[in-house]
């Protein structure tokens, strides 16, 4: 398997522009997670989906952020409008949960998207 | 609510020194515990995990961790570190039935040659 795929790997945009980050989870996984990592705040869980349904979006900073998972193999995280304080590395991770096996809940991380908003 | 505490934010060691990174969690139920490593400029990778059974878990690259239920701890150890172990280490916990991992704030390890 190719692992979790994220695109783009780097994104530089101007304040006010819309940014869309993409994630393809590992085939067969039923949970998907979006994280943000900054020096100041560390690793933060933004939102996660189980079976394509958003379960917990309490980490989403504000209404400018939205996430969708239209099917089991694709998710997007959108920021509109973007602001300089959104600059961070955004990670997507996937896992399989629900079987009670030791490999459940282990999250596999993608390479991340480094976002710079100027 | 679940939480994870990593008390050492920055650790500096010389090569061949022994390493122990602390991790304490708060959750009253059955837990699954993880240590992830993030090398500079890279994504998080799993080092080891505890699900059940032997509380002493061995992971990749010579790392091990011990689950002590009475202390709510899952400390990471390595008897002799190498320069290539320079990275950030994250402890994480989930409870049975919870899909999400709760991460600690991470410990930055710098190993000097």
PDB file of C-alpha atoms in Angstrom:
ATOM      1  CA  UNK A   1       0.000   0.000   0.000  1.00  0.00           C
ATOM      2  CA  UNK A   2       1.204   3.513  -0.747  1.00  0.00           C
ATOM      3  CA  UNK A   3       0.274   4.754   2.684  1.00  0.00           C
ATOM      4  CA  UNK A   4      -1.670   7.914   3.394  1.00  0.00           C
ATOM      5  CA  UNK A   5      -1.336  10.344   0.518  1.00  0.00           C
ATOM      6  CA  UNK A   6      -1.602  14.086   0.962  1.00  0.00           C
ATOM      7  CA  UNK A   7      -1.510  16.860  -1.571  1.00  0.00           C
ATOM      8  CA  UNK A   8      -0.102  19.329  -2.074  1.00  0.00           C
ATOM      9  CA  UNK A   9       3.071  18.841  -0.062  1.00  0.00           C
ATOM     10  CA  UNK A  10       3.700  22.555   0.066  1.00  0.00           C
ATOM     11  CA  UNK A  11       1.293  25.427  -0.376  1.00  0.00           C
ATOM     12  CA  UNK A  12       2.088  29.111  -0.309  1.00  0.00           C
ATOM     13  CA  UNK A  13      -0.829  31.480  -0.600  1.00  0.00           C
ATOM     14  CA  UNK A  14      -1.804  35.022   0.194  1.00  0.00           C
ATOM     15  CA  UNK A  15      -4.067  36.028   3.026  1.00  0.00           C
ATOM     16  CA  UNK A  16      -7.710  35.873   2.050  1.00  0.00           C
ATOM     17  CA  UNK A  17      -7.312  33.113  -0.491  1.00  0.00           C
ATOM     18  CA  UNK A  18      -9.073  29.772  -0.267  1.00  0.00           C
ATOM     19  CA  UNK A  19      -6.878  26.757   0.465  1.00  0.00           C
ATOM     20  CA  UNK A  20      -7.872  23.137  -0.056  1.00  0.00           C
ATOM     21  CA  UNK A  21      -5.831  20.294   1.348  1.00  0.00           C
ATOM     22  CA  UNK A  22      -6.432  16.751   0.167  1.00  0.00           C
ATOM     23  CA  UNK A  23      -6.009  13.343   1.729  1.00  0.00           C
ATOM     24  CA  UNK A  24      -6.345   9.798   0.526  1.00  0.00           C
ATOM     25  CA  UNK A  25      -6.391   7.334   3.432  1.00  0.00           C
ATOM     26  CA  UNK A  26      -5.053   3.815   3.371  1.00  0.00           C
ATOM     27  CA  UNK A  27      -7.445   1.503   1.567  1.00  0.00           C
ATOM     28  CA  UNK A  28      -9.656  -0.377   4.017  1.00  0.00           C
ATOM     29  CA  UNK A  29      -9.256   2.089   6.862  1.00  0.00           C
ATOM     30  CA  UNK A  30     -12.503   3.478   8.225  1.00  0.00           C
ATOM     31  CA  UNK A  31     -11.271   6.380  10.357  1.00  0.00           C
ATOM     32  CA  UNK A  32      -9.606   9.551   9.126  1.00  0.00           C
ATOM     33  CA  UNK A  33      -8.048  12.333  11.158  1.00  0.00           C
ATOM     34  CA  UNK A  34      -6.879  15.849  10.369  1.00  0.00           C
ATOM     35  CA  UNK A  35      -4.160  17.358  12.573  1.00  0.00           C
ATOM     36  CA  UNK A  36      -2.369  20.680  12.615  1.00  0.00           C
ATOM     37  CA  UNK A  37       1.160  21.065  13.938  1.00  0.00           C
ATOM     38  CA  UNK A  38       2.833  24.322  14.893  1.00  0.00           C
ATOM     39  CA  UNK A  39       5.774  25.206  17.068  1.00  0.00           C
ATOM     40  CA  UNK A  40       3.562  27.148  19.436  1.00  0.00           C
ATOM     41  CA  UNK A  41       0.659  24.742  19.825  1.00  0.00           C
ATOM     42  CA  UNK A  42       2.189  21.381  18.997  1.00  0.00           C
ATOM     43  CA  UNK A  43       0.032  18.674  17.442  1.00  0.00           C
ATOM     44  CA  UNK A  44      -3.693  19.436  17.472  1.00  0.00           C
ATOM     45  CA  UNK A  45      -6.534  17.199  16.327  1.00  0.00           C
ATOM     46  CA  UNK A  46      -8.856  19.271  14.171  1.00  0.00           C
ATOM     47  CA  UNK A  47     -11.520  16.761  13.172  1.00  0.00           C
ATOM     48  CA  UNK A  48     -11.986  13.074  12.636  1.00  0.00           C
ATOM     49  CA  UNK A  49     -14.328  10.918  10.602  1.00  0.00           C
ATOM     50  CA  UNK A  50     -15.504   7.381  11.111  1.00  0.00           C
ATOM     51  CA  UNK A  51     -17.104   5.630   8.145  1.00  0.00           C
ATOM     52  CA  UNK A  52     -17.110   8.994   6.327  1.00  0.00           C
ATOM     53  CA  UNK A  53     -19.147  10.687   9.067  1.00  0.00           C
ATOM     54  CA  UNK A  54     -17.632  13.540  11.105  1.00  0.00           C
ATOM     55  CA  UNK A  55     -17.493  12.367  14.711  1.00  0.00           C
ATOM     56  CA  UNK A  56     -15.675  15.153  16.509  1.00  0.00           C
ATOM     57  CA  UNK A  57     -14.950  18.567  15.034  1.00  0.00           C
ATOM     58  CA  UNK A  58     -14.342  20.322  18.324  1.00  0.00           C
ATOM     59  CA  UNK A  59     -10.768  21.037  17.328  1.00  0.00           C
ATOM     60  CA  UNK A  60     -11.674  23.021  14.243  1.00  0.00           C
ATOM     61  CA  UNK A  61     -10.472  26.546  15.033  1.00  0.00           C
ATOM     62  CA  UNK A  62     -13.323  28.524  13.570  1.00  0.00           C
ATOM     63  CA  UNK A  63     -15.855  28.703  10.799  1.00  0.00           C
ATOM     64  CA  UNK A  64     -13.177  29.438   8.252  1.00  0.00           C
ATOM     65  CA  UNK A  65     -12.212  25.775   8.478  1.00  0.00           C
ATOM     66  CA  UNK A  66     -14.333  23.009   6.989  1.00  0.00           C
ATOM     67  CA  UNK A  67     -13.705  19.350   6.229  1.00  0.00           C
ATOM     68  CA  UNK A  68     -15.503  16.822   4.112  1.00  0.00           C
ATOM     69  CA  UNK A  69     -15.227  13.145   3.404  1.00  0.00           C
ATOM     70  CA  UNK A  70     -17.450  12.377   0.426  1.00  0.00           C
ATOM     71  CA  UNK A  71     -16.299   8.765   0.235  1.00  0.00           C
ATOM     72  CA  UNK A  72     -14.013   6.296   1.967  1.00  0.00           C
ATOM     73  CA  UNK A  73     -11.011   7.156  -0.148  1.00  0.00           C
ATOM     74  CA  UNK A  74     -10.935  10.938  -0.094  1.00  0.00           C
ATOM     75  CA  UNK A  75     -11.121  13.847   2.302  1.00  0.00           C
ATOM     76  CA  UNK A  76     -10.565  17.586   2.057  1.00  0.00           C
ATOM     77  CA  UNK A  77      -9.758  20.286   4.556  1.00  0.00           C
ATOM     78  CA  UNK A  78     -10.653  23.756   3.368  1.00  0.00           C
ATOM     79  CA  UNK A  79      -9.681  27.118   4.791  1.00  0.00           C
ATOM     80  CA  UNK A  80     -11.603  30.098   3.489  1.00  0.00           C
ATOM     81  CA  UNK A  81     -10.430  32.802   3.855  1.00  0.00           C
ATOM     82  CA  UNK A  82      -6.913  31.906   4.911  1.00  0.00           C
ATOM     83  CA  UNK A  83      -4.930  33.983   7.421  1.00  0.00           C
ATOM     84  CA  UNK A  84      -1.211  34.101   8.284  1.00  0.00           C
ATOM     85  CA  UNK A  85      -1.897  32.382  11.633  1.00  0.00           C
ATOM     86  CA  UNK A  86      -3.095  29.337   9.700  1.00  0.00           C
ATOM     87  CA  UNK A  87       0.477  28.685   8.610  1.00  0.00           C
ATOM     88  CA  UNK A  88       1.343  25.204   9.862  1.00  0.00           C
ATOM     89  CA  UNK A  89       1.915  21.636   8.788  1.00  0.00           C
ATOM     90  CA  UNK A  90      -1.358  19.803   8.318  1.00  0.00           C
ATOM     91  CA  UNK A  91      -1.288  16.044   8.716  1.00  0.00           C
ATOM     92  CA  UNK A  92      -3.864  13.512   7.705  1.00  0.00           C
ATOM     93  CA  UNK A  93      -3.916  10.096   9.370  1.00  0.00           C
ATOM     94  CA  UNK A  94      -6.044   7.001   8.969  1.00  0.00           C
ATOM     95  CA  UNK A  95      -6.757   3.883  10.979  1.00  0.00           C
ATOM     96  CA  UNK A  96      -9.138   0.985  11.234  1.00  0.00           C
ATOM     97  CA  UNK A  97     -11.204   0.690  14.354  1.00  0.00           C
ATOM     98  CA  UNK A  98     -13.896  -1.605  15.558  1.00  0.00           C
ATOM     99  CA  UNK A  99     -12.495  -5.116  15.514  1.00  0.00           C
ATOM    100  CA  UNK A 100     -10.883  -5.094  18.931  1.00  0.00           C
ATOM    101  CA  UNK A 101      -7.545  -6.137  17.456  1.00  0.00           C
ATOM    102  CA  UNK A 102      -4.146  -4.833  18.477  1.00  0.00           C
ATOM    103  CA  UNK A 103      -3.617  -3.152  15.156  1.00  0.00           C
ATOM    104  CA  UNK A 104      -6.792  -1.172  15.557  1.00  0.00           C
ATOM    105  CA  UNK A 105      -6.491   2.449  16.552  1.00  0.00           C
ATOM    106  CA  UNK A 106      -2.910   2.628  15.288  1.00  0.00           C
ATOM    107  CA  UNK A 107      -2.871   5.726  13.139  1.00  0.00           C
ATOM    108  CA  UNK A 108      -0.824   5.975   9.987  1.00  0.00           C
ATOM    109  CA  UNK A 109       0.228   9.485   9.141  1.00  0.00           C
ATOM    110  CA  UNK A 110       0.648  11.078   5.771  1.00  0.00           C
ATOM    111  CA  UNK A 111       3.676  13.217   4.859  1.00  0.00           C
ATOM    112  CA  UNK A 112       1.820  16.422   5.652  1.00  0.00           C
ATOM    113  CA  UNK A 113       1.103  19.648   3.807  1.00  0.00           C
ATOM    114  CA  UNK A 114       3.213  22.616   4.783  1.00  0.00           C
ATOM    115  CA  UNK A 115       0.991  25.672   4.450  1.00  0.00           C
ATOM    116  CA  UNK A 116       2.380  29.180   4.405  1.00  0.00           C
ATOM    117  CA  UNK A 117      -0.040  32.087   4.317  1.00  0.00           C
ATOM    118  CA  UNK A 118       1.589  35.438   3.625  1.00  0.00           C
TER     119      UNK A 118
ATOM    120  CA  UNK B   1     -11.651  13.277  29.534  1.00  0.00           C
ATOM    121  CA  UNK B   2      -8.475  11.544  28.515  1.00  0.00           C
ATOM    122  CA  UNK B   3      -5.206  13.428  28.753  1.00  0.00           C
ATOM    123  CA  UNK B   4      -1.528  12.676  28.365  1.00  0.00           C
ATOM    124  CA  UNK B   5       1.370  14.370  30.134  1.00  0.00           C
ATOM    125  CA  UNK B   6       4.922  14.340  28.910  1.00  0.00           C
ATOM    126  CA  UNK B   7       6.939  16.097  31.550  1.00  0.00           C
ATOM    127  CA  UNK B   8      10.207  16.376  29.642  1.00  0.00           C
ATOM    128  CA  UNK B   9       9.844  18.944  26.892  1.00  0.00           C
ATOM    129  CA  UNK B  10      13.478  18.965  25.853  1.00  0.00           C
ATOM    130  CA  UNK B  11      16.132  16.340  26.520  1.00  0.00           C
ATOM    131  CA  UNK B  12      19.774  16.556  25.501  1.00  0.00           C
ATOM    132  CA  UNK B  13      21.969  13.474  25.683  1.00  0.00           C
ATOM    133  CA  UNK B  14      25.308  12.327  24.448  1.00  0.00           C
ATOM    134  CA  UNK B  15      25.587   9.275  22.265  1.00  0.00           C
ATOM    135  CA  UNK B  16      25.541   5.989  24.201  1.00  0.00           C
ATOM    136  CA  UNK B  17      23.667   7.554  27.111  1.00  0.00           C
ATOM    137  CA  UNK B  18      20.537   5.850  28.351  1.00  0.00           C
ATOM    138  CA  UNK B  19      17.166   7.389  27.665  1.00  0.00           C
ATOM    139  CA  UNK B  20      13.929   7.428  29.586  1.00  0.00           C
ATOM    140  CA  UNK B  21      11.042   9.666  28.554  1.00  0.00           C
ATOM    141  CA  UNK B  22       8.113   9.972  30.888  1.00  0.00           C
ATOM    142  CA  UNK B  23       4.473   9.595  29.886  1.00  0.00           C
ATOM    143  CA  UNK B  24       1.494   9.653  32.208  1.00  0.00           C
ATOM    144  CA  UNK B  25      -2.119   9.435  31.150  1.00  0.00           C
ATOM    145  CA  UNK B  26      -5.442   9.961  32.777  1.00  0.00           C
ATOM    146  CA  UNK B  27      -8.210   7.561  31.906  1.00  0.00           C
ATOM    147  CA  UNK B  28      -9.954   5.119  34.154  1.00  0.00           C
ATOM    148  CA  UNK B  29     -10.792   2.432  31.666  1.00  0.00           C
ATOM    149  CA  UNK B  30      -8.920   0.022  29.447  1.00  0.00           C
ATOM    150  CA  UNK B  31      -6.291   1.830  27.412  1.00  0.00           C
ATOM    151  CA  UNK B  32      -4.229   1.384  24.319  1.00  0.00           C
ATOM    152  CA  UNK B  33      -0.919   3.235  24.478  1.00  0.00           C
ATOM    153  CA  UNK B  34       1.428   4.381  21.748  1.00  0.00           C
ATOM    154  CA  UNK B  35       4.745   6.083  21.229  1.00  0.00           C
ATOM    155  CA  UNK B  36       5.273   7.886  17.959  1.00  0.00           C
ATOM    156  CA  UNK B  37       8.484   9.444  16.681  1.00  0.00           C
ATOM    157  CA  UNK B  38       8.836  12.392  14.315  1.00  0.00           C
ATOM    158  CA  UNK B  39      12.257  12.840  12.743  1.00  0.00           C
ATOM    159  CA  UNK B  40      13.131  16.357  11.588  1.00  0.00           C
ATOM    160  CA  UNK B  41      10.985  17.367   8.642  1.00  0.00           C
ATOM    161  CA  UNK B  42       9.087  14.104   8.559  1.00  0.00           C
ATOM    162  CA  UNK B  43       5.712  12.756   9.620  1.00  0.00           C
ATOM    163  CA  UNK B  44       4.884  10.761  12.723  1.00  0.00           C
ATOM    164  CA  UNK B  45       5.799   7.097  12.707  1.00  0.00           C
ATOM    165  CA  UNK B  46       4.827   4.432  15.200  1.00  0.00           C
ATOM    166  CA  UNK B  47       7.623   3.293  17.519  1.00  0.00           C
ATOM    167  CA  UNK B  48       5.670   0.854  19.619  1.00  0.00           C
ATOM    168  CA  UNK B  49       2.292   0.227  21.149  1.00  0.00           C
ATOM    169  CA  UNK B  50       0.667  -1.512  24.058  1.00  0.00           C
ATOM    170  CA  UNK B  51      -2.678  -3.155  23.633  1.00  0.00           C
ATOM    171  CA  UNK B  52      -2.736  -5.996  26.172  1.00  0.00           C
ATOM    172  CA  UNK B  53      -0.555  -8.747  27.594  1.00  0.00           C
ATOM    173  CA  UNK B  54       3.081  -8.264  28.539  1.00  0.00           C
ATOM    174  CA  UNK B  55       3.419  -4.735  29.936  1.00  0.00           C
ATOM    175  CA  UNK B  56       6.970  -4.486  28.618  1.00  0.00           C
ATOM    176  CA  UNK B  57       6.687  -3.666  24.954  1.00  0.00           C
ATOM    177  CA  UNK B  58       9.560  -3.726  22.511  1.00  0.00           C
ATOM    178  CA  UNK B  59       9.495  -1.536  19.459  1.00  0.00           C
ATOM    179  CA  UNK B  60      11.684  -0.641  16.538  1.00  0.00           C
ATOM    180  CA  UNK B  61      15.247   0.660  16.737  1.00  0.00           C
ATOM    181  CA  UNK B  62      15.896  -0.736  20.204  1.00  0.00           C
ATOM    182  CA  UNK B  63      13.169   1.214  21.968  1.00  0.00           C
ATOM    183  CA  UNK B  64      10.970  -0.289  24.641  1.00  0.00           C
ATOM    184  CA  UNK B  65       8.245   0.953  26.953  1.00  0.00           C
ATOM    185  CA  UNK B  66       6.719  -0.335  30.137  1.00  0.00           C
ATOM    186  CA  UNK B  67       3.062  -0.010  30.989  1.00  0.00           C
ATOM    187  CA  UNK B  68       2.561   0.406  34.722  1.00  0.00           C
ATOM    188  CA  UNK B  69      -1.158   0.469  35.300  1.00  0.00           C
ATOM    189  CA  UNK B  70      -0.942   1.479  38.952  1.00  0.00           C
ATOM    190  CA  UNK B  71       1.068   4.553  38.006  1.00  0.00           C
ATOM    191  CA  UNK B  72      -0.862   5.348  34.817  1.00  0.00           C
ATOM    192  CA  UNK B  73       2.490   5.477  33.076  1.00  0.00           C
ATOM    193  CA  UNK B  74       4.003   4.301  29.819  1.00  0.00           C
ATOM    194  CA  UNK B  75       7.622   5.462  29.870  1.00  0.00           C
ATOM    195  CA  UNK B  76       9.839   5.051  26.829  1.00  0.00           C
ATOM    196  CA  UNK B  77      13.368   3.715  27.237  1.00  0.00           C
ATOM    197  CA  UNK B  78      16.452   2.990  25.206  1.00  0.00           C
ATOM    198  CA  UNK B  79      19.667   1.752  26.821  1.00  0.00           C
ATOM    199  CA  UNK B  80      22.039   3.520  24.424  1.00  0.00           C
ATOM    200  CA  UNK B  81      20.952   6.364  22.158  1.00  0.00           C
ATOM    201  CA  UNK B  82      22.446   7.257  18.826  1.00  0.00           C
ATOM    202  CA  UNK B  83      22.746  10.564  17.018  1.00  0.00           C
ATOM    203  CA  UNK B  84      20.071   9.317  14.613  1.00  0.00           C
ATOM    204  CA  UNK B  85      17.567   9.178  17.480  1.00  0.00           C
ATOM    205  CA  UNK B  86      17.374  12.956  17.438  1.00  0.00           C
ATOM    206  CA  UNK B  87      13.667  13.549  16.956  1.00  0.00           C
ATOM    207  CA  UNK B  88      10.460  14.504  18.706  1.00  0.00           C
ATOM    208  CA  UNK B  89       8.676  11.760  20.609  1.00  0.00           C
ATOM    209  CA  UNK B  90       4.952  11.694  21.254  1.00  0.00           C
ATOM    210  CA  UNK B  91       3.058   9.538  23.692  1.00  0.00           C
ATOM    211  CA  UNK B  92      -0.595   8.865  22.873  1.00  0.00           C
ATOM    212  CA  UNK B  93      -3.505   7.051  24.458  1.00  0.00           C
ATOM    213  CA  UNK B  94      -6.899   5.826  23.438  1.00  0.00           C
ATOM    214  CA  UNK B  95      -9.512   3.950  25.378  1.00  0.00           C
ATOM    215  CA  UNK B  96     -11.421   0.986  24.143  1.00  0.00           C
ATOM    216  CA  UNK B  97     -14.270   2.255  22.047  1.00  0.00           C
ATOM    217  CA  UNK B  98     -12.662   5.608  21.327  1.00  0.00           C
ATOM    218  CA  UNK B  99     -11.389   6.065  17.816  1.00  0.00           C
ATOM    219  CA  UNK B 100      -9.219   9.088  18.381  1.00  0.00           C
ATOM    220  CA  UNK B 101      -5.790   9.230  19.936  1.00  0.00           C
ATOM    221  CA  UNK B 102      -5.008  11.791  22.582  1.00  0.00           C
ATOM    222  CA  UNK B 103      -1.430  12.970  22.157  1.00  0.00           C
ATOM    223  CA  UNK B 104       0.966  14.408  24.666  1.00  0.00           C
ATOM    224  CA  UNK B 105       2.787  17.641  23.877  1.00  0.00           C
ATOM    225  CA  UNK B 106       5.890  15.818  22.744  1.00  0.00           C
ATOM    226  CA  UNK B 107       9.506  15.620  23.919  1.00  0.00           C
ATOM    227  CA  UNK B 108      12.298  16.920  21.735  1.00  0.00           C
ATOM    228  CA  UNK B 109      15.380  14.743  22.022  1.00  0.00           C
ATOM    229  CA  UNK B 110      18.748  15.993  20.857  1.00  0.00           C
ATOM    230  CA  UNK B 111      21.577  13.484  20.809  1.00  0.00           C
ATOM    231  CA  UNK B 112      25.004  14.989  20.419  1.00  0.00           C
ATOM    232  CA  UNK B 113      27.695  12.922  18.747  1.00  0.00           C
TER     233      UNK B 113
END
